[in-house]
CSV table of C-alpha atoms in Angstrom, one decimal:
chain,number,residue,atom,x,y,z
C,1,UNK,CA,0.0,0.0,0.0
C,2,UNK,CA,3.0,2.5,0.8
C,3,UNK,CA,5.0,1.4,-2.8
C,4,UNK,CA,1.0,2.3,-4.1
C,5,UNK,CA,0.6,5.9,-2.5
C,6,UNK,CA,4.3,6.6,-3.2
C,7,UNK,CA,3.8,5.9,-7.1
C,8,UNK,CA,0.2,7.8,-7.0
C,9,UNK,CA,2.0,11.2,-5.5
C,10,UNK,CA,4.9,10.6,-8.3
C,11,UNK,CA,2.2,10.9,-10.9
C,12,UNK,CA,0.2,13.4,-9.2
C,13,UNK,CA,3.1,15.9,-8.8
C,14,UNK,CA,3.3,15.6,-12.8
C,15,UNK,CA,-0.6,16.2,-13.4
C,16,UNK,CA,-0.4,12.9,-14.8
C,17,UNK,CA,-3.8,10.8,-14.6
C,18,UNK,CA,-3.4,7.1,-13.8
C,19,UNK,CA,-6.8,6.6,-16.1
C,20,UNK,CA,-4.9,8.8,-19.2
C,21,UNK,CA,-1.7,6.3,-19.2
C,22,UNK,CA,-1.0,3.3,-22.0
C,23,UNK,CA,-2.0,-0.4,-20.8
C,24,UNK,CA,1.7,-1.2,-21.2
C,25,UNK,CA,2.7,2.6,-19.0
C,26,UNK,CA,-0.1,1.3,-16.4
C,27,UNK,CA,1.5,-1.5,-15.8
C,28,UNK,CA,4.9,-0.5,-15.0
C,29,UNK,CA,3.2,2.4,-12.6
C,30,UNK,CA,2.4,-0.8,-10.1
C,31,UNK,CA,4.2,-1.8,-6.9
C,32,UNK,CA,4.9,-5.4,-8.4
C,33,UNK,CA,6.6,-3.6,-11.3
C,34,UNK,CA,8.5,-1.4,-9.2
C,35,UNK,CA,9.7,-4.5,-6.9
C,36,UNK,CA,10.9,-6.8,-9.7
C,37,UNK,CA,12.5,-4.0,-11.9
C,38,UNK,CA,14.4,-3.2,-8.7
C,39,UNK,CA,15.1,-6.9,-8.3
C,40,UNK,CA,16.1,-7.1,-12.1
C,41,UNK,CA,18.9,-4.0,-11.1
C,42,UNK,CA,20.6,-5.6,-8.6
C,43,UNK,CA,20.5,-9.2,-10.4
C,44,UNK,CA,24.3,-10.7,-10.9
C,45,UNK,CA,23.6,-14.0,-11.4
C,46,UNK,CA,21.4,-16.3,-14.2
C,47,UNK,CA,19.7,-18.9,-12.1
C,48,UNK,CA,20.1,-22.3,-14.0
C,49,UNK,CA,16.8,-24.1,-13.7
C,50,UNK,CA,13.9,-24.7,-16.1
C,51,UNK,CA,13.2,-21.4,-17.8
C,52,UNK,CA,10.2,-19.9,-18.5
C,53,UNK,CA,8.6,-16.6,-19.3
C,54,UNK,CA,6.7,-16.2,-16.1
C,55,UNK,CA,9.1,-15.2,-13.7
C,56,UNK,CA,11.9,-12.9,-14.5
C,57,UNK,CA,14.3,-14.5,-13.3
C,58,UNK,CA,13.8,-17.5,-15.3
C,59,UNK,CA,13.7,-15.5,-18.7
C,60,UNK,CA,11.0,-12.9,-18.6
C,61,UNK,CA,13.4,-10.0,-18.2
C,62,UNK,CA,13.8,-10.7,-21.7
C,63,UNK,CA,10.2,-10.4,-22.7
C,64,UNK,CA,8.2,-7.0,-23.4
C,65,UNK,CA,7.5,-4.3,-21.8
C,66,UNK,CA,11.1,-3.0,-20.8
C,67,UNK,CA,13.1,-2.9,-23.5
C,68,UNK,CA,16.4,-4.9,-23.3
C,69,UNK,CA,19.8,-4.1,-24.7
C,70,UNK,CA,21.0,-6.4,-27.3
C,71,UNK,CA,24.0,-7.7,-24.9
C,72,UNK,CA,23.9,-10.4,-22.6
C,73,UNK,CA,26.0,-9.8,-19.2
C,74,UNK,CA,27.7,-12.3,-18.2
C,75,UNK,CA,30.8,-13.0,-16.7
C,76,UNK,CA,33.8,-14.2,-18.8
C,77,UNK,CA,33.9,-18.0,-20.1
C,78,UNK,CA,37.0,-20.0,-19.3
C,79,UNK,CA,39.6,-20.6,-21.3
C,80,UNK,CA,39.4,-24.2,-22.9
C,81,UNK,CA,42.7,-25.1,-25.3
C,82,UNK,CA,44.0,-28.9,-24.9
C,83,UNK,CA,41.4,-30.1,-28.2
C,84,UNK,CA,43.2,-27.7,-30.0
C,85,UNK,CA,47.1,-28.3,-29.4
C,86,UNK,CA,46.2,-32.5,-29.2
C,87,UNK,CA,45.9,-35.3,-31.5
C,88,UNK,CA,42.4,-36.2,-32.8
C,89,UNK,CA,41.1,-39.4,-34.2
C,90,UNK,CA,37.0,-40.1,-34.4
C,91,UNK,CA,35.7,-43.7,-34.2
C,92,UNK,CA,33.7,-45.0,-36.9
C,93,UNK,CA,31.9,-48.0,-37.0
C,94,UNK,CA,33.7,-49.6,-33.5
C,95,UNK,CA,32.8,-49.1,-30.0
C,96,UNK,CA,37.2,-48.4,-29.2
C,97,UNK,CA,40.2,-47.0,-31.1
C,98,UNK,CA,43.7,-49.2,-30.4
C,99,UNK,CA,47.1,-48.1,-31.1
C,100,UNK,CA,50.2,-50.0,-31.7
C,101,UNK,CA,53.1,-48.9,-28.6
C,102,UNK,CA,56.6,-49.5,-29.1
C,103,UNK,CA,57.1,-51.0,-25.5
C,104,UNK,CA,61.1,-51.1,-26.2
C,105,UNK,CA,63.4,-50.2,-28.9
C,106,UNK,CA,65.9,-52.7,-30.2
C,107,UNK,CA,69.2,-52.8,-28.2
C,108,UNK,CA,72.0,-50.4,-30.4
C,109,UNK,CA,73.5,-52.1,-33.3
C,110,UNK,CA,76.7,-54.3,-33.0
C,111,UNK,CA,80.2,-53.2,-34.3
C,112,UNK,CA,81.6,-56.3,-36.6
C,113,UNK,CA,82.9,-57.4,-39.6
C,114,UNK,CA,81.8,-57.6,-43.2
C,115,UNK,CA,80.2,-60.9,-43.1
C,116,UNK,CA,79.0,-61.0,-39.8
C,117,UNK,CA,75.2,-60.1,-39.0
C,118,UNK,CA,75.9,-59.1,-35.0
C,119,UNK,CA,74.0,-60.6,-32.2
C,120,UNK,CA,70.2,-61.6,-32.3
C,121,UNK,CA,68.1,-59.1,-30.6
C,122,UNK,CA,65.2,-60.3,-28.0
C,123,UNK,CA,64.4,-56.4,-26.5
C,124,UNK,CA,62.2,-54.9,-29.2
C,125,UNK,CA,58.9,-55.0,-27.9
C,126,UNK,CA,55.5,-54.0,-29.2
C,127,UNK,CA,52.1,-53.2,-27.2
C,128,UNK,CA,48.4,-52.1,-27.6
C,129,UNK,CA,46.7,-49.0,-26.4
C,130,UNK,CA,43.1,-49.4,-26.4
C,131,UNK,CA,40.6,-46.0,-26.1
C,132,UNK,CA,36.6,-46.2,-25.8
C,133,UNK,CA,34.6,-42.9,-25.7
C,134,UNK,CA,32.4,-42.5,-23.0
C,135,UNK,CA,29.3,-40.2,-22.9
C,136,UNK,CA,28.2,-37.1,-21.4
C,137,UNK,CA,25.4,-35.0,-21.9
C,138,UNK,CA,23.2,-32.1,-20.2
C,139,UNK,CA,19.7,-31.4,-20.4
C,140,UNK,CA,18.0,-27.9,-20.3
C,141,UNK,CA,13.8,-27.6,-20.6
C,142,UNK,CA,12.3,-23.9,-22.1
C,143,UNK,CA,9.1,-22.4,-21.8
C,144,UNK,CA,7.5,-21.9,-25.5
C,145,UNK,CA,5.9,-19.1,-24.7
C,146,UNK,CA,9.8,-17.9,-23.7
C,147,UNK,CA,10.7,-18.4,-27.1
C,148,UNK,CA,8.0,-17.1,-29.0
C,149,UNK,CA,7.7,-13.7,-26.6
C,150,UNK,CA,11.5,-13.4,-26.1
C,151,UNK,CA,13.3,-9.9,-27.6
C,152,UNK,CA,16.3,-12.1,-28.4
C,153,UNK,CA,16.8,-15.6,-29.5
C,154,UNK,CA,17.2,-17.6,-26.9
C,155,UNK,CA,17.0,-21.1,-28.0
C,156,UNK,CA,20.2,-19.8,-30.2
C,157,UNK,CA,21.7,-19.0,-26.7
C,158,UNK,CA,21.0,-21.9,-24.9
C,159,UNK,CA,22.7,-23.5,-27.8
C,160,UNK,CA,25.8,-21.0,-27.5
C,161,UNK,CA,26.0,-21.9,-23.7
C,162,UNK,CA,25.8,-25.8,-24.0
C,163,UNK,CA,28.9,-25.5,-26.3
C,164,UNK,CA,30.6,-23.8,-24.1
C,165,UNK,CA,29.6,-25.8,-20.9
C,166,UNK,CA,30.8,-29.3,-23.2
C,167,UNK,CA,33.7,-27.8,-23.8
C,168,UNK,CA,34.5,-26.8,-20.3
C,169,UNK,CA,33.7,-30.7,-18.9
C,170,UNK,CA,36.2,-32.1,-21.7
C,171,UNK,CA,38.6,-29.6,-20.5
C,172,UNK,CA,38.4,-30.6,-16.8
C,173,UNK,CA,39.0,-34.4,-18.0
C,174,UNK,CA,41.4,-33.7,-19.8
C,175,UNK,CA,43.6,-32.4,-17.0
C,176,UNK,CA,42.6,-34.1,-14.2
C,177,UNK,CA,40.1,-36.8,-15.3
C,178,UNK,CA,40.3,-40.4,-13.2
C,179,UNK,CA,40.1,-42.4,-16.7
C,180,UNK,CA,36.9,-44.0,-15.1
C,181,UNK,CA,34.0,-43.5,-18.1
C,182,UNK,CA,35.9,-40.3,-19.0
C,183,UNK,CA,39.1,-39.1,-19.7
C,184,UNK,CA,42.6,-39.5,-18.7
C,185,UNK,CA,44.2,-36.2,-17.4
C,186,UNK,CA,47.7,-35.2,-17.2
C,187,UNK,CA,47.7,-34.3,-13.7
C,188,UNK,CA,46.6,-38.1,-13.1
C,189,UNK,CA,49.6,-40.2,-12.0
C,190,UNK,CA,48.5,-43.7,-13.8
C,191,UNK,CA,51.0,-46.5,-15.7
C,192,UNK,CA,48.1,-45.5,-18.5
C,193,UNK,CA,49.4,-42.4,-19.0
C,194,UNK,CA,51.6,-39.6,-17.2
C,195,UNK,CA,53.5,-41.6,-14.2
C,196,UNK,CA,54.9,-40.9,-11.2
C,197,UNK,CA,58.7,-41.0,-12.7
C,198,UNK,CA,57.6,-38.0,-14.5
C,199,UNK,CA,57.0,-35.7,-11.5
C,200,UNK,CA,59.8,-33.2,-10.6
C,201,UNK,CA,60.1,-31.6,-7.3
C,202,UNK,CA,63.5,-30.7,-7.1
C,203,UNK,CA,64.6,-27.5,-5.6
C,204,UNK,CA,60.9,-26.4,-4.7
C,205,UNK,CA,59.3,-25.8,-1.8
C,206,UNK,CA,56.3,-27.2,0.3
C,207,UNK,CA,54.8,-24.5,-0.9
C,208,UNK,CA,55.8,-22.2,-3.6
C,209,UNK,CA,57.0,-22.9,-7.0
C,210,UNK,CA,61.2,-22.0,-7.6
C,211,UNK,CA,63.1,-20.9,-10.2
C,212,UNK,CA,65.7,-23.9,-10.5
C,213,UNK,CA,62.0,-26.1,-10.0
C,214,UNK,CA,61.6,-24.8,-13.1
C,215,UNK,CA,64.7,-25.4,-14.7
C,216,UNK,CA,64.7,-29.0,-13.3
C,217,UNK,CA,61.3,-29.1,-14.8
C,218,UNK,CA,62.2,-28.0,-18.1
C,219,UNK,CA,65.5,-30.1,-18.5
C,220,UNK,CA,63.5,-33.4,-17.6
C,221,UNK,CA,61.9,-33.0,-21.1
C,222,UNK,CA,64.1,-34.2,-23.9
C,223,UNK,CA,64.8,-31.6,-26.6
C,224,UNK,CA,63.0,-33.0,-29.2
C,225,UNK,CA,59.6,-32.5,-27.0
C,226,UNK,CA,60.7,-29.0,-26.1
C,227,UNK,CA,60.7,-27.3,-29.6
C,228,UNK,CA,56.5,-27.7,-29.0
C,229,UNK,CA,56.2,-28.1,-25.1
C,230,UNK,CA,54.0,-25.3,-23.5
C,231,UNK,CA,53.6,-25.1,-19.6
C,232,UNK,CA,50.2,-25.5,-18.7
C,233,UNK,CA,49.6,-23.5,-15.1
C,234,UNK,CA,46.9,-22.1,-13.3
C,235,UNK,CA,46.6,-18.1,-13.0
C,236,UNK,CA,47.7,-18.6,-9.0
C,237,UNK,CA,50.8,-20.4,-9.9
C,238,UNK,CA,51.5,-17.6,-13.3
C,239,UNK,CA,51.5,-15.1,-10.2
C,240,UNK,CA,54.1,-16.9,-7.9
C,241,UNK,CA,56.3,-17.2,-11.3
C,242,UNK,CA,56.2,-14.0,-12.9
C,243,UNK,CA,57.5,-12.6,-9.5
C,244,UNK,CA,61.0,-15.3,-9.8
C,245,UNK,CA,64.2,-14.0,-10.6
C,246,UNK,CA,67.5,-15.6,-11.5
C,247,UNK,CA,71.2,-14.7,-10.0
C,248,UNK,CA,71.2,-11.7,-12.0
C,249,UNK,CA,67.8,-10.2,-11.4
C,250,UNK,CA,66.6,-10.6,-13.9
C,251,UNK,CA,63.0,-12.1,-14.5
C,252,UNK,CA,62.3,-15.9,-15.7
C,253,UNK,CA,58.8,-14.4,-16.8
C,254,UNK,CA,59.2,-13.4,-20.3
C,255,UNK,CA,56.4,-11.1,-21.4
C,256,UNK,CA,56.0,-10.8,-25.6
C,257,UNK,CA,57.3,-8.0,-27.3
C,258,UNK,CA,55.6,-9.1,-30.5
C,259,UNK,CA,52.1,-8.7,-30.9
C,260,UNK,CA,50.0,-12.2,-31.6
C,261,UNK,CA,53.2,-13.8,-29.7
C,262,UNK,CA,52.5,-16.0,-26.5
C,263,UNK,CA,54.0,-14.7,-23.2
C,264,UNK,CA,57.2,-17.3,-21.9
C,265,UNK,CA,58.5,-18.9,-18.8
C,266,UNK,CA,62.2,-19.8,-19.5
C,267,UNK,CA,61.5,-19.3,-23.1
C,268,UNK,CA,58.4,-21.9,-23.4
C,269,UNK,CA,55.2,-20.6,-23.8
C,270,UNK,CA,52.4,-21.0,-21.2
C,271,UNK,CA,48.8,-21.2,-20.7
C,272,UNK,CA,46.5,-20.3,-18.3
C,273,UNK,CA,43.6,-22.5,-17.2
C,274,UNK,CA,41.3,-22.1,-14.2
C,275,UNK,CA,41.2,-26.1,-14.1
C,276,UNK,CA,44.1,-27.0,-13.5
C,277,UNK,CA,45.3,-27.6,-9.7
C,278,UNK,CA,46.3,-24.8,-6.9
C,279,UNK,CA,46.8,-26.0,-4.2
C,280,UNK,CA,50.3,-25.0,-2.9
C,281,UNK,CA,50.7,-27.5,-0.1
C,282,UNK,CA,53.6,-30.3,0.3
C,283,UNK,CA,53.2,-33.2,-2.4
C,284,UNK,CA,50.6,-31.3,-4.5
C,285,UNK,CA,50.9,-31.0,-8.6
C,286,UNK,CA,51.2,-27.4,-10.0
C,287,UNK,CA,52.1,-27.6,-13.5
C,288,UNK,CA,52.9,-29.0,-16.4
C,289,UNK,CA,54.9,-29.0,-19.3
C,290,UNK,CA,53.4,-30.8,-22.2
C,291,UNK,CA,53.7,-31.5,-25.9
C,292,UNK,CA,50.5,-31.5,-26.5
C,293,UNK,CA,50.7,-33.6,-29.4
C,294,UNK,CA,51.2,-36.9,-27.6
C,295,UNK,CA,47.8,-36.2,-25.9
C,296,UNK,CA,45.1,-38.3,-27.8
C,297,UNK,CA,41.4,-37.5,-28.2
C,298,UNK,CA,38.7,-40.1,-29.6
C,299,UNK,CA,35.8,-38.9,-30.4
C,300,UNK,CA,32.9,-41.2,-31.6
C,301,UNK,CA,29.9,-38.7,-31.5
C,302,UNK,CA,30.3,-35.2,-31.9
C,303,UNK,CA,28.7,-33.0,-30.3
C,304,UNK,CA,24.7,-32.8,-30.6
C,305,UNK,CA,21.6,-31.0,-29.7
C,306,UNK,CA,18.5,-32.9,-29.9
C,307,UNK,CA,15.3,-30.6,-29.6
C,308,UNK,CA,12.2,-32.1,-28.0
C,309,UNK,CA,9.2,-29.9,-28.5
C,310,UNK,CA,6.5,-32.9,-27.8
C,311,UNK,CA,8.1,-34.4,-24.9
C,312,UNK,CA,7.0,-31.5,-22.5
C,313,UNK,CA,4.1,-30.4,-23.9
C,314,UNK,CA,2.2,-30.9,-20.5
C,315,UNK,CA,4.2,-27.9,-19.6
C,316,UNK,CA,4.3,-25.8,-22.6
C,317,UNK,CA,8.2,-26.4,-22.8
C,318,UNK,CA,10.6,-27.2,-25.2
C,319,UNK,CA,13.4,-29.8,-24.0
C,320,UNK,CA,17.3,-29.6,-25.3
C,321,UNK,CA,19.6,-32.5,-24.6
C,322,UNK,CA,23.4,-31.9,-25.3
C,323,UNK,CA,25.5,-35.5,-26.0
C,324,UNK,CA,28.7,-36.2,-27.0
C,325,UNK,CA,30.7,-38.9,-26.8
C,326,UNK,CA,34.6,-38.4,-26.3
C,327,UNK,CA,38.0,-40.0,-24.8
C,328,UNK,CA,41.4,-38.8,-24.1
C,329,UNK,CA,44.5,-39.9,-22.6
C,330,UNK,CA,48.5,-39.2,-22.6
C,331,UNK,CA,49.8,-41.8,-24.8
C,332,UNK,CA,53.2,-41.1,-24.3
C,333,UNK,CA,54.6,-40.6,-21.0
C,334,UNK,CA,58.3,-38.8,-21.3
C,335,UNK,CA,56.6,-35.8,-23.3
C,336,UNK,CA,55.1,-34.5,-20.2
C,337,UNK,CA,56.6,-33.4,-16.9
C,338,UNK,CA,54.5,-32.5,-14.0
C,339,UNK,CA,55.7,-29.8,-11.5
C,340,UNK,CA,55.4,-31.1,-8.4
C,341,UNK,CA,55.7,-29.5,-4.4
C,342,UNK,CA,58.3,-30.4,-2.1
């Protein structure tokens, strides 16, 4: 009753007649306006849930009367990178993808004489990698009357967004996925992929990164890996490095001088991710340094979006299921080197 007077004195000060306004001016000049445009100001987060035209926060604010800018505020996405530095393969036809190891190199060849053919060799070794996509998928339910009222297109949205959100749980699996039904990660210590004998502590702390950590790090990776490696680090652990210095003061952080060109710690490029760990405590994983390359993704379904507009019809909604079917995994162990805590 106060919001009620309050708004009648506002349009009585003006000589404005409640009777004289537009249906649409009418209705904003009511206290349940007033309360969920307020509400709509100090909004900062989209609530995730079945959405629907009714309530506001669910989608209406994008439905007439109040006229909406054509942007969408948001915060920023993540940054998602290891599809595009890895190998790909897609599965066609077969429910896994195998690979042929070489489990050991002959042994070195024998100095000897003209006619002589040097000893027999019993260390060459093949083996079998096997990888089977597993599936993931997301489902989101609209109201119709959302998508036929809405001022912008938000069944093109919700597709945008479920990219984005397959992306992100590929990402997190393939750093630090268990291998059970999804990926392997690289900050996984399994025999299947990155081991243990690849972890370098040396020189670090319990609980800060160092710069010989680094250089122990970076000289564990044979040179032929580290014309491609990249260090892989979370924004947290970025911080601690760019603040290192060698014996001369100078800074292992490298930032580019050359537009387009990637930042460098100890010459290698790096990359940011909010997924992988940092946690600086005694025995905990930091970083990486990876050629990317030897990182294998199998895909056998790409990603789709089925569109069920019978399904919910009870409701007056529209259904959108996201599947894909994927699988990833080191496949070769000495072209990665974790950073490791004391």
């Amino acid at each position: 009753a106060a919001e009620q007077r309050s708004i009648d004195e506002f349009l009585q000060k003006r000589g404005i007649e409640r009777n004289n306004l537009s249906t649409a001016a009418q209705r904003r000049a009511t206290p349940e306006y007033a309360r969920n445009f307020r509400k709509f100001l100090g909004a900062t987060t989209m609530e995730e849930r079945s959405l629907s035209a009714g309530l506001d926060s669910e989608g209406g604010y994008t439905v007439l009367p109040i006229q909406m800018a054509a942007g969408l505020i948001k915060a920023a996405d993540d940054m998602v990178f290891v599809r595009q530095y890895a190998s790909k393969e897609t599965v066609e036809g077969a429910a896994a993808l195998g690979m042929t190891t070489l489990e050991a190199d002959p042994a070195d060849a024998d100095w000897t004489t003209e006619l002589q053919t040097g000893d027999e060799d019993s260390t060459m070794a093949f083996g079998k990698r096997e990888q089977q996509p597993h599936p993931f998928a997301k489902r989101i339910k609209i109201s119709k009357k959302l998508i036929r009222a809405s001022t912008r297109n938000i069944e093109s949205l919700v597709f945008e967004r479920l990219g984005y959100k397959s992306g992100v749980t590929e990402e997190k699996g393939f750093l630090t996925g268990n291998g059970n039904q999804r990926p392997l990660g690289i900050y996984t210590a399994s025999a299947d992929g990155v081991t243990t004998a690849r972890d370098v502590s040396a020189d670090n702390t319990a609980t800060e990164i160092t710069g010989d950590g680094l250089i122990n790090a970076k000289f564990a990776l044979k040179g032929q890996y580290l014309r491609e490696a990249r260090w892989n680090f979370h924004r947290d652990a970025v911080k601690q490095i760019t603040k290192l210095k060698d014996q001369n003061d100078q800074y292992l952080w490298l930032p580019s001088l050359r537009e387009g060109e990637p930042d460098r710690i100890l010459g290698i490029p790096y990359d940011m991710s909010e997924f992988a760990p940092n946690t600086f405590t005694t025995g905990q994983y930091v970083g990486a340094l990876c050629a990317w390359r030897y990182y294998q993704i199998v895909d056998a379904l790409g990603m789709t979006i089925q569109v069920l507009t019978e399904l919910y019809a009870e409701t007056n909604q529209n259904g959108y299921i996201l599947r894909k079917e994927t699988d990833g995994a080191p496949v070769l162990a000495e072209a990665f080197v974790r950073v490791k805590l004391a």
